[in-house]
Coordinates of C-alpha atoms in Angstrom, one line a residue:
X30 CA 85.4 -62.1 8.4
X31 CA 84.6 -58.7 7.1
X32 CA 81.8 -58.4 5.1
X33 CA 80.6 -55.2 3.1
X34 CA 76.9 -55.3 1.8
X35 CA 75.7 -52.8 -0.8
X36 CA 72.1 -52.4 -1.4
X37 CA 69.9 -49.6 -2.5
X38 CA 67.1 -50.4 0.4
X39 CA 67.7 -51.6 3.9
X40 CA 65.1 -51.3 7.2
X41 CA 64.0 -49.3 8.7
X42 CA 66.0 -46.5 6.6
X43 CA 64.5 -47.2 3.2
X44 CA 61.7 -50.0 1.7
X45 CA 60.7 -51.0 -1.5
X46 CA 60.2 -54.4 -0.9
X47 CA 61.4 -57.6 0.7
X48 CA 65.1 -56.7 -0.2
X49 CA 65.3 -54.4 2.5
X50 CA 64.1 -56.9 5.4
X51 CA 66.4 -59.6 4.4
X52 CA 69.8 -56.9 3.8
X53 CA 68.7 -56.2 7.5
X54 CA 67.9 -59.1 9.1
X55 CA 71.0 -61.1 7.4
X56 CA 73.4 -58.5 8.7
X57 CA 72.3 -58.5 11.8
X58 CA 72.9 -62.6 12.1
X59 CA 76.0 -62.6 10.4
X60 CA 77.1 -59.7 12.7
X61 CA 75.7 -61.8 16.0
X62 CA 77.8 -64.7 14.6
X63 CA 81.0 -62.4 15.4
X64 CA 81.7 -60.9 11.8
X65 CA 82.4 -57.4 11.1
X66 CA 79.6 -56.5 9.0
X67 CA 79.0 -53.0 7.1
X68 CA 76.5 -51.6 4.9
X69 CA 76.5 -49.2 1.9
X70 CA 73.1 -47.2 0.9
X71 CA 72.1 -44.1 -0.7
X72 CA 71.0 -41.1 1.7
X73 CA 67.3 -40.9 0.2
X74 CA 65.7 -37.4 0.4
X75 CA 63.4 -38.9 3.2
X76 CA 66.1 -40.6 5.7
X77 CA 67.2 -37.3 8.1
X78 CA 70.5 -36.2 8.6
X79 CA 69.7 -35.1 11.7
X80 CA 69.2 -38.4 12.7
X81 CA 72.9 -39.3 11.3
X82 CA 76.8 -38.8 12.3
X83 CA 78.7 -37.0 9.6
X84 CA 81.7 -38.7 8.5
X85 CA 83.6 -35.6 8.0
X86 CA 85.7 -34.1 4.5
X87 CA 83.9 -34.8 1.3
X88 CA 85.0 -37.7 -0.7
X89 CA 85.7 -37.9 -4.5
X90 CA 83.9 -40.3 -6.5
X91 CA 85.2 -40.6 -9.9
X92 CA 82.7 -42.1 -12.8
X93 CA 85.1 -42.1 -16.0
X94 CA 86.8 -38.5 -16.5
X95 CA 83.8 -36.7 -14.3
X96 CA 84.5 -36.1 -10.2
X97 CA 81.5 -36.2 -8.2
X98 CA 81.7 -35.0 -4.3
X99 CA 79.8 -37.2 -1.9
X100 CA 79.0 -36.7 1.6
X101 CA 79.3 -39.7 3.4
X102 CA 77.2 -40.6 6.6
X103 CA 76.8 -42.6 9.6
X104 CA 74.8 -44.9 11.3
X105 CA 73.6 -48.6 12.8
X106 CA 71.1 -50.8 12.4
X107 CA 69.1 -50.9 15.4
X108 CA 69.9 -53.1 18.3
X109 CA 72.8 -54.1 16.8
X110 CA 76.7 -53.6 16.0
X111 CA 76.2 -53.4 12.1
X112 CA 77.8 -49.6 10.6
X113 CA 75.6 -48.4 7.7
X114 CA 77.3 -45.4 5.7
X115 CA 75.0 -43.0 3.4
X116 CA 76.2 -41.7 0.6
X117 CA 74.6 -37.9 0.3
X118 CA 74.7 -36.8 -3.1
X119 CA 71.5 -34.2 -3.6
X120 CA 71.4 -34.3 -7.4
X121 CA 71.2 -38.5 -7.5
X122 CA 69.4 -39.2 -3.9
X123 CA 68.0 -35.7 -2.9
X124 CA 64.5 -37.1 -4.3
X125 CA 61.3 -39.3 -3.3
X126 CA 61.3 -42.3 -4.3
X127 CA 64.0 -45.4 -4.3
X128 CA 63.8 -46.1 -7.9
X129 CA 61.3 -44.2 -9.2
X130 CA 57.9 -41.7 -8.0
X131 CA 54.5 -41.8 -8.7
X132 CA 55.2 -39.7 -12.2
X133 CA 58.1 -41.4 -13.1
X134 CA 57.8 -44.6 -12.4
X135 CA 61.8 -45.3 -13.7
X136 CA 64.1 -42.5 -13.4
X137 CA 65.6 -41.4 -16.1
X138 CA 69.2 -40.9 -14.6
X139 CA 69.3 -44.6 -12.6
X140 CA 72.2 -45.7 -14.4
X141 CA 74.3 -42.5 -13.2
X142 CA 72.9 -42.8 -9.5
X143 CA 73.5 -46.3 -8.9
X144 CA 77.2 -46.3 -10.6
X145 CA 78.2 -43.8 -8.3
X146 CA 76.7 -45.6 -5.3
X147 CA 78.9 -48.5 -6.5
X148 CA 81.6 -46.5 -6.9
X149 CA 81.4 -44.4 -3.5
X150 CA 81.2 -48.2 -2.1
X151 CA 84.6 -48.6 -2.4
X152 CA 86.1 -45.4 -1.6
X153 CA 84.2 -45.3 1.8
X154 CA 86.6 -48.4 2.4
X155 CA 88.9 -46.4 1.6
X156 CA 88.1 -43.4 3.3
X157 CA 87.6 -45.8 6.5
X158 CA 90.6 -47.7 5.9
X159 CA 88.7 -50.7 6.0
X160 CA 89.3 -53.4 3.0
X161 CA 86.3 -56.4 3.4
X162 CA 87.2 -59.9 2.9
X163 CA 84.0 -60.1 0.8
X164 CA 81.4 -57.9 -1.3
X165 CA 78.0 -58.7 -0.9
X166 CA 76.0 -56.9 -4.0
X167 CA 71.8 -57.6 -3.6
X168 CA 69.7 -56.8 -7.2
X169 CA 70.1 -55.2 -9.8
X170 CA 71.1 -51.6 -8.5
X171 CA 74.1 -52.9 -7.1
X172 CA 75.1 -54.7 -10.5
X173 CA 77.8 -52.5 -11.0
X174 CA 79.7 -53.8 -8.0
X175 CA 80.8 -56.9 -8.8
X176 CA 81.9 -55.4 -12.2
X177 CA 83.9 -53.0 -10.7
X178 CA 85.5 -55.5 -8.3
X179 CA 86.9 -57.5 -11.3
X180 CA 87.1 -55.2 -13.8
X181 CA 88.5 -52.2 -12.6
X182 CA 89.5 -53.0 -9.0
X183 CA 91.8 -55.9 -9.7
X184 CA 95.1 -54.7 -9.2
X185 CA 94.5 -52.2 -6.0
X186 CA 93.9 -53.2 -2.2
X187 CA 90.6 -54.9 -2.7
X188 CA 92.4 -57.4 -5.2
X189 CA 92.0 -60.4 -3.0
X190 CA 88.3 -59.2 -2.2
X191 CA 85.6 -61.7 -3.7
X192 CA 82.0 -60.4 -4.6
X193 CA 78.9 -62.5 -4.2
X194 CA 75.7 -61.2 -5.6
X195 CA 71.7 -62.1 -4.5
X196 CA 69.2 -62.3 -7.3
X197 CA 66.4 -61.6 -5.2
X198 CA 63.8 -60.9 -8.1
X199 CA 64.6 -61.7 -11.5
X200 CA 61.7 -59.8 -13.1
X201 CA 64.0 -56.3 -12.1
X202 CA 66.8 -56.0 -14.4
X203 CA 67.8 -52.6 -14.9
X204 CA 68.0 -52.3 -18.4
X205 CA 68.8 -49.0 -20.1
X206 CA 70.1 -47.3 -23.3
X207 CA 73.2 -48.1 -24.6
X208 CA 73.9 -44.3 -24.8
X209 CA 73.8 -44.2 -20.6
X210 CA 76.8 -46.7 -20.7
X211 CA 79.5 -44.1 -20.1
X212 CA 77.5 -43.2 -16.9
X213 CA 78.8 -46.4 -15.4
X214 CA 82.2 -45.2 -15.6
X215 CA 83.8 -48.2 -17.5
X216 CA 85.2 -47.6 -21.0
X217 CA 83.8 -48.5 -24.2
X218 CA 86.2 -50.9 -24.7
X219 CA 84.9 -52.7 -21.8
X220 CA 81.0 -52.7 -22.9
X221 CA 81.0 -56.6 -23.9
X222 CA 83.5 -58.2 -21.2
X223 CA 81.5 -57.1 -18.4
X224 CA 78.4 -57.9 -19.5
X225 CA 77.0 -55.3 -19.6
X226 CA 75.6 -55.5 -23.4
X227 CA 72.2 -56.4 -23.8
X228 CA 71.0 -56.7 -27.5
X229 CA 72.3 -53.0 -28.0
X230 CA 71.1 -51.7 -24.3
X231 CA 72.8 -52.1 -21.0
X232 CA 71.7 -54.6 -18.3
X233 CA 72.9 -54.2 -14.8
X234 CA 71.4 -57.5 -13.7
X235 CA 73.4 -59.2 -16.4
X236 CA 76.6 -57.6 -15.9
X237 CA 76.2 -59.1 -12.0
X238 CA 75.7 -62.4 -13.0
X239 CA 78.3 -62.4 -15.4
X240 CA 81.0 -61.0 -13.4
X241 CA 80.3 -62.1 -9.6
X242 CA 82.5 -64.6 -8.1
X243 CA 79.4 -66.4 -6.6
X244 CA 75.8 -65.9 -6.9
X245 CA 72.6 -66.7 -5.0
X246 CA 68.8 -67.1 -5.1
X247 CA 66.6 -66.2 -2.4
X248 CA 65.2 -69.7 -2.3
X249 CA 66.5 -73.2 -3.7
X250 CA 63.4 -74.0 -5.9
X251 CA 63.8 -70.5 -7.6
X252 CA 67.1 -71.2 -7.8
X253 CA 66.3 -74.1 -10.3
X254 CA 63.2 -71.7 -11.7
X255 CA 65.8 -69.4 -12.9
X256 CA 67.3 -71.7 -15.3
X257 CA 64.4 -72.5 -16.6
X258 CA 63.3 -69.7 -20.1
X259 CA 59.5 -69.5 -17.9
X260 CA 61.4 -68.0 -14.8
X261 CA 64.9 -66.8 -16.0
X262 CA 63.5 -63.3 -18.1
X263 CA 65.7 -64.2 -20.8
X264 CA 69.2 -64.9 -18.4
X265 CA 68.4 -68.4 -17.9
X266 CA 71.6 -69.0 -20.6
X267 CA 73.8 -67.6 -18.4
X268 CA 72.7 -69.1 -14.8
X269 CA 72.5 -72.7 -16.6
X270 CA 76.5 -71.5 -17.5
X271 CA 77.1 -70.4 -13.9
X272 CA 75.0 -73.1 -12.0
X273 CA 77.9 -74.4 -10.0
X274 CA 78.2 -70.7 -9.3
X275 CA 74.5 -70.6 -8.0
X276 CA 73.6 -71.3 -4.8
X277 CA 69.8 -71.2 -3.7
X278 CA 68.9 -70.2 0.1
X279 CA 65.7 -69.6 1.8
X280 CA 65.6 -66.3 3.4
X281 CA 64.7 -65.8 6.7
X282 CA 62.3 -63.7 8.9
X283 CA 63.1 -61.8 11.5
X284 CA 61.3 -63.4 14.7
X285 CA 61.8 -60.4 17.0
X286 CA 59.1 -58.3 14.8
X287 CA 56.8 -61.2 13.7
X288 CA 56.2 -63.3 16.6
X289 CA 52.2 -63.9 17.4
X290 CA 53.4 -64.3 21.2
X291 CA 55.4 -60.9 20.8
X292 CA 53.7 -58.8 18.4
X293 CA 53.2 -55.6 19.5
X294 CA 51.1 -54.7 16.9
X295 CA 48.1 -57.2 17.6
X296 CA 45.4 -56.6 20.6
X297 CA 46.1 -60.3 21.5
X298 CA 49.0 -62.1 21.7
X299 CA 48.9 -66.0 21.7
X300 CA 51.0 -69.6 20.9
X301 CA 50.3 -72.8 19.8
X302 CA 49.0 -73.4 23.0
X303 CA 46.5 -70.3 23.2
X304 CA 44.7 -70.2 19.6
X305 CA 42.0 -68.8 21.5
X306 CA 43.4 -65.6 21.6
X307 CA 44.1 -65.8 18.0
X308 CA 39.9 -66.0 17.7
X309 CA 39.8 -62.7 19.6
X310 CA 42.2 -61.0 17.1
X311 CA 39.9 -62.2 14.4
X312 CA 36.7 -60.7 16.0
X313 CA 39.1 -57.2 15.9
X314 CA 39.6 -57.5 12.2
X315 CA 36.1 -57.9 11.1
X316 CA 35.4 -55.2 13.3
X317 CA 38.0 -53.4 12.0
X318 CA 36.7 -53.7 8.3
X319 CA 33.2 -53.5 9.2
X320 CA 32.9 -57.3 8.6
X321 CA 30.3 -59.6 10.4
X322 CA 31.9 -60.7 13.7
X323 CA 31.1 -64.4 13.4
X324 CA 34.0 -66.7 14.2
X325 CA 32.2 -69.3 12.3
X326 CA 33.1 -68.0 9.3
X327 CA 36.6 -68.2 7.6
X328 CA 38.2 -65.4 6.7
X329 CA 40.7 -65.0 3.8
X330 CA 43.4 -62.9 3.9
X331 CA 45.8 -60.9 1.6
X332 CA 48.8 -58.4 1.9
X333 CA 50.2 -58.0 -0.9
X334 CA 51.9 -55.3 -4.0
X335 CA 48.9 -55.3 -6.5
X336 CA 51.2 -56.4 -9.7
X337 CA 50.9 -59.0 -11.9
X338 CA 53.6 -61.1 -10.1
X339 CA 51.2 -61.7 -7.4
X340 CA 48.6 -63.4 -9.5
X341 CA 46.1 -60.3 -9.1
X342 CA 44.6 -60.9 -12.5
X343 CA 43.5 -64.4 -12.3
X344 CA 42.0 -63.2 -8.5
X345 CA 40.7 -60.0 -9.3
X346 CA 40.5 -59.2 -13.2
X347 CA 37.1 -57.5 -13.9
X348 CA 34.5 -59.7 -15.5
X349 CA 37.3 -62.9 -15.1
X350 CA 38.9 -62.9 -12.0
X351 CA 37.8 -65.3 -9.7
X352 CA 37.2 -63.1 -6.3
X353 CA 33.6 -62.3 -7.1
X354 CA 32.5 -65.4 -7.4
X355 CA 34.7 -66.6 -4.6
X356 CA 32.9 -64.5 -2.4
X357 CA 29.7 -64.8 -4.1
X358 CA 29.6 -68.8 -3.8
X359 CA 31.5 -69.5 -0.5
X360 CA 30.4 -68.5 2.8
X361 CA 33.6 -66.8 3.4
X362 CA 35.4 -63.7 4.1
X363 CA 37.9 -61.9 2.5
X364 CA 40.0 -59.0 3.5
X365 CA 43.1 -57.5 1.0
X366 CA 45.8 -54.8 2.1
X367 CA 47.5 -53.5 -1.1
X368 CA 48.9 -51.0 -3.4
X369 CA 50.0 -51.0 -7.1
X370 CA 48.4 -51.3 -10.4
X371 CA 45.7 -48.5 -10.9
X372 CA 42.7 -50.4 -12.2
X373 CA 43.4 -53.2 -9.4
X374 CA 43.0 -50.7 -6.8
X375 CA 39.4 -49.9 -8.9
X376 CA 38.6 -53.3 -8.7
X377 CA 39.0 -53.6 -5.3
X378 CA 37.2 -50.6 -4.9
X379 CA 33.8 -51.8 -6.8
X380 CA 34.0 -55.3 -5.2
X381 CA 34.2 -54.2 -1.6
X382 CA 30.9 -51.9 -2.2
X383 CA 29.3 -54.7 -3.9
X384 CA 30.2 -57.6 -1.4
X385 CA 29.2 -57.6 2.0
X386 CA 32.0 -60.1 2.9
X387 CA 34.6 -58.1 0.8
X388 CA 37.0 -55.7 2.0
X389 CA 40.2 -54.3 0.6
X390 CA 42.6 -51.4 2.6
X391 CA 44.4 -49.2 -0.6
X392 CA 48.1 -48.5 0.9
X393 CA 50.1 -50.2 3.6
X394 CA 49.4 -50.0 6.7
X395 CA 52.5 -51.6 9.0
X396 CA 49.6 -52.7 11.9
X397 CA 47.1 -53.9 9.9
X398 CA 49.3 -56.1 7.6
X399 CA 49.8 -57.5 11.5
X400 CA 46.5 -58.0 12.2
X401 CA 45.6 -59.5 9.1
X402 CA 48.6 -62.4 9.9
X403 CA 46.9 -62.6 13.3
X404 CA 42.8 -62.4 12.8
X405 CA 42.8 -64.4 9.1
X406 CA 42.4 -68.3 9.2
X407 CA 43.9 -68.5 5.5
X408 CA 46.3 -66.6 3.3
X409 CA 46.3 -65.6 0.3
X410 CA 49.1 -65.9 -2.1
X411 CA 48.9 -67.3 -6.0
X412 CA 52.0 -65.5 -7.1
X413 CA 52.8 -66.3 -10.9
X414 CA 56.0 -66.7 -9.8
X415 CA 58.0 -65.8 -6.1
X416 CA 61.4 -65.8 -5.7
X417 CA 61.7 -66.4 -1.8
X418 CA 58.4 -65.0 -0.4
X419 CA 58.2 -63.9 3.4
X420 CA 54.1 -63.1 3.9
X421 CA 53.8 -67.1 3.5
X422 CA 56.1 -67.6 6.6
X423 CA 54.5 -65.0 8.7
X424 CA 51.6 -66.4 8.2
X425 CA 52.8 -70.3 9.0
X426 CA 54.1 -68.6 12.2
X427 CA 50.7 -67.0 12.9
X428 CA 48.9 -70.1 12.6
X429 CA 47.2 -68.6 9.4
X430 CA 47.5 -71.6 6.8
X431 CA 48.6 -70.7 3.7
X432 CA 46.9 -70.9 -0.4
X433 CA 49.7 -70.5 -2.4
X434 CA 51.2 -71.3 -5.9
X435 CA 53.9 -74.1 -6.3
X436 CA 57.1 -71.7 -7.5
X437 CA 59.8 -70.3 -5.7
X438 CA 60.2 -70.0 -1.8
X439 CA 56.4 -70.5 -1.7
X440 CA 57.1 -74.5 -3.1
X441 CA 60.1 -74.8 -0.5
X442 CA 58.0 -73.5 2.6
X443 CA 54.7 -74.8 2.4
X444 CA 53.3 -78.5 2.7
X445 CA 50.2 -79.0 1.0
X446 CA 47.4 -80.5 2.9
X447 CA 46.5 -84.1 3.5
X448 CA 42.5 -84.9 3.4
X449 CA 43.3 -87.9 4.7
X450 CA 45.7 -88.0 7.4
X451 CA 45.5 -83.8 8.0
X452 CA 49.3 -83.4 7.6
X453 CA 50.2 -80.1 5.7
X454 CA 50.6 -76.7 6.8
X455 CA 48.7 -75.2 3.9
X456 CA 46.9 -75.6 0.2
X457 CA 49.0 -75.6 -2.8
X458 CA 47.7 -75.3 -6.3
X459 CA 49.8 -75.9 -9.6
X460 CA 48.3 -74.2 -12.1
X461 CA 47.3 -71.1 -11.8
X462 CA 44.2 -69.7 -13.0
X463 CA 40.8 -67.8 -11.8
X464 CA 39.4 -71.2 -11.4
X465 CA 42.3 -72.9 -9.9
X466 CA 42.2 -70.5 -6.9
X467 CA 38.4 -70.5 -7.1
X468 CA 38.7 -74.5 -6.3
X469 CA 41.7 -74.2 -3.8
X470 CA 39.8 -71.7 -1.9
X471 CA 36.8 -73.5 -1.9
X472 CA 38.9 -77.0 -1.1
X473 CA 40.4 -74.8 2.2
X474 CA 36.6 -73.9 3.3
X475 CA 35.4 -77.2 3.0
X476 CA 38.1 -78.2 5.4
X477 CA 37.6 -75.5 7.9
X478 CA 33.8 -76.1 8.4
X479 CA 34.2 -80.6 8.1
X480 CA 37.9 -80.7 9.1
X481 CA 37.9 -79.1 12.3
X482 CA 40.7 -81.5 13.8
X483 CA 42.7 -81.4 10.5
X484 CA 43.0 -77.6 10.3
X485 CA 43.9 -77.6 14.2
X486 CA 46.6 -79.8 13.6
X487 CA 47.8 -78.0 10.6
X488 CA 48.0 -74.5 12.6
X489 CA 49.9 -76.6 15.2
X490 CA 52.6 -77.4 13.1
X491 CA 52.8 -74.7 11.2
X492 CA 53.2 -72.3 14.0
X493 CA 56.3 -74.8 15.1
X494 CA 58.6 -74.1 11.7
X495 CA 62.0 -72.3 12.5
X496 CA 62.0 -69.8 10.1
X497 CA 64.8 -67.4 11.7
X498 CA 67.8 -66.4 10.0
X499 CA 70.4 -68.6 11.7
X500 CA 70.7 -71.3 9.7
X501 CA 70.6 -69.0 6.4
X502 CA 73.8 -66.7 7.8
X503 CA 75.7 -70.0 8.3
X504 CA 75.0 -71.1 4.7
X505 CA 75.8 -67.5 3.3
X506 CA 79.2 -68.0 5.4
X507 CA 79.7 -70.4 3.1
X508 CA 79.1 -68.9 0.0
X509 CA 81.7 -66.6 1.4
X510 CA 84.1 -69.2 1.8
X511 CA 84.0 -70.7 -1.9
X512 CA 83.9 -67.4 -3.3
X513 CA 87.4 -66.2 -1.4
X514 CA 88.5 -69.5 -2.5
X515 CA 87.4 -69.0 -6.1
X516 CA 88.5 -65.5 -6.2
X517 CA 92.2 -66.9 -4.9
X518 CA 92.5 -69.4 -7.6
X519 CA 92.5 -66.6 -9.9
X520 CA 95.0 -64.8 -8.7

């Protein structure tokens, strides 16, 4: 089968978030399956062309009655046979920043950068006179895609070609004035039947799930979230519409990069069988972090974007959020890797001078995110909501039992613990709250310093879940399969 992906991030060229891993690592197994598999990006300010093989003669991209020249360059994912082209236009991807920079959070011109991205899509197909049996569009900057795959693409050599689209966060829309709707390319006449119209704005997101053949979640719980007003951000209508459409699948993680017994980021590498080495990374991560080196005592880890997603009010609000008193209460450590929302990154701040036992890392750090999966005994992560969720699967593979919030992928991964027969591979709350996660937290201590057995056995079987991406290629293959079948019976 060939198989085109289009996405605006994709490891290790360009990272936002988990949409890059998963573009990467889901290529890569489709591609090891024996299918030819190419990818579509932006050429970002920051990803060298030196680096790159130029595809040579400039190529036309047309949005309505303006012509834009693109570049058009060439690589592959590492270790692999997957083709990635970059489209190198200086005036929409000569700049930092995927979506947005530090001043401007939003650019102002996404509408024009990601329609011609879409539209560049297809004429590098063109240009490599290469026509995919399927279009694989991920979030909302890729919205157009589909869109143009019905709408305007109908009648030429991709005719036949069928789109699927991932919703891998729902919260992201792309919504924008009405008045950028000619940036798209499409014609006025066309605002309404593509979805596009959005109580008098434009909505990439919407025009996706209105116009793809077949569309999936990143996980099958928030794949029913979705339909639901709480977790659908006002699309819920249209996925309830389209729900024999939706198909819900767990992504996967990539085991060659987060593997305790591989890691090359950690000092000590370990399995099931050697969670004494795991100790010996924890004694490196409290000295690390300046931390007490006392094995006795849990420590709680976090990596994690500081938004409100993540549930970083109820955990570290000041004068409400329950961290302070956590760490106040419970003989416990805690250690948080994170970046976002300003006065979260103060809060942090003021509770690591005030705490002893507190300690919080403002950035990302690629080595210490490993270190935290490797030297924590618990993991954070009360997200409000999470579409699929990897940093809960790293850390079942690291033998780091996870706190989480029942939503999403964190609901379809995690098994909530059993005081009475120690089964579970972490603690699940329902609600959550500042006190909720004060009382999960302090139900996980409890069982670390009277449960010794139970949280052995939990580590044990958490470190034995197949998380790989295997099983979640064969089902895509799937969706590939009903949506060339769908997009047949139209014809």
């Amino acid at each position: 089968m060939k198989i085109m992906m289009v996405t605006s991030e994709l490891v290790p060229f360009a990272k936002v978030g988990g949409l890059a891993d998963a573009v990467t690592a889901l290529s890569i197994a489709l591609s090891k399956k024996g299918h030819d598999v190419r990818i579509v990006m932006p050429r970002y300010y920051k990803i060298d062309r030196k680096n790159l093989k130029q595809i040579p003669g400039a190529m036309a991209v047309h949005l309505g009655p303006y012509e834009h020249w693109v570049g058009v360059y060439e690589s592959q994912l590492p270790s692999s046979k997957v083709k990635v082209y970059f489209i190198d236009h200086e005036q929409a991807f000569g700049r930092d920043g995927v979506y947005g920079s530090y001043l401007e959070p939003d650019f102002s011109d996404n509408t024009k950068r990601f329609s011609l991205l879409a539209h560049a899509a297809f004429q590098v197909c063109r240009k490599q006179a290469w026509i995919p049996d399927v279009v694989h569009a991920h979030d909302w900057a890729t919205g157009l895609v589909p869109v143009l795959l019905r709408f305007t693409e109908k009648n030429t050599e991709f005719k036949n070609t069928a789109s699927v689209f991932t919703i891998h966060n729902m919260g992201y829309q792309g919504v924008y004035s009405k008045q950028s709707f000619p940036d798209t390319g499409l014609d006025w006449s066309d605002f309404y039947s593509t979805g596009f119209e959005d109580w008098d704005r434009i909505n990439f997101l919407k025009a996706a799930l209105v116009s793809s053949d077949m569309l999936t979640a990143v996980s099958p719980t928030y794949a029913e979230e979705i339909k639901r007003p709480e977790f659908g951000f006002r699309m819920d209508g249209i996925l309830r519409y389209r729900e024999k459409e939706l198909i819900g699948i767990l992504n996967g993680v990539d085991t060659s990069i987060w593997n305790p017994s591989k890691d090359e980021y950690i000092p000590y590498r370990y399995n099931s069988k050697t969670l004494d080495e795991k100790e010996k990374n924890k004694a490196v991560l409290q000295e690390r972090l300046s931390l007490e080196i006392d094995p006795s005592i849990p420590v709680f880890g976090m990596v994690s974007r500081l938004v409100d997603q993540k549930g970083i009010s109820e955990l570290f609000g000041p004068m409400y959020g329950s961290a302070f008193k956590i760490c106040s209460d419970i003989k416990l450590q805690m250690v948080v890797l994170g970046a976002g929302e300003s006065w979260c990154e103060k809060e942090l701040g003021f509770l690591s001078q005030k705490l002893p036992n507190f300690r919080a890392y403002i950035g990302y750090n690629e080595e210490l995110s490993h270190l935290i999966e490797a030297g924590s005994d618990f993991f954070l992560m009360p997200s409000r909501y999470e579409p699929c969720g990897l940093n809960q699967m790293y850390s079942l593979l690291y033998g780091t039992l996870p706190i989480v919030r029942k939503t999403g992928g964190l609901a379809d991964t995690v098994e909530n613990y059993n005081e009475e027969t120690g089964e579970g591979t972490g603690f699940v709350l329902d609600y959550l709250s500042p006190q909720s996660i004060y009382d999960t937290v302090g139900w996980a201590t409890y069982a670390w310093y009277n449960k010794k057995d139970h949280i052995k056995k939990m580590r044990k079987k958490a470190m034995g879940k197949k998380f790989g991406w295997t099983i979640s290629a064969e089902k895509y293959l799937k969706v590939y399969a009903d949506a060339i079948e769908k997009k047949v019976s139209m014809l």
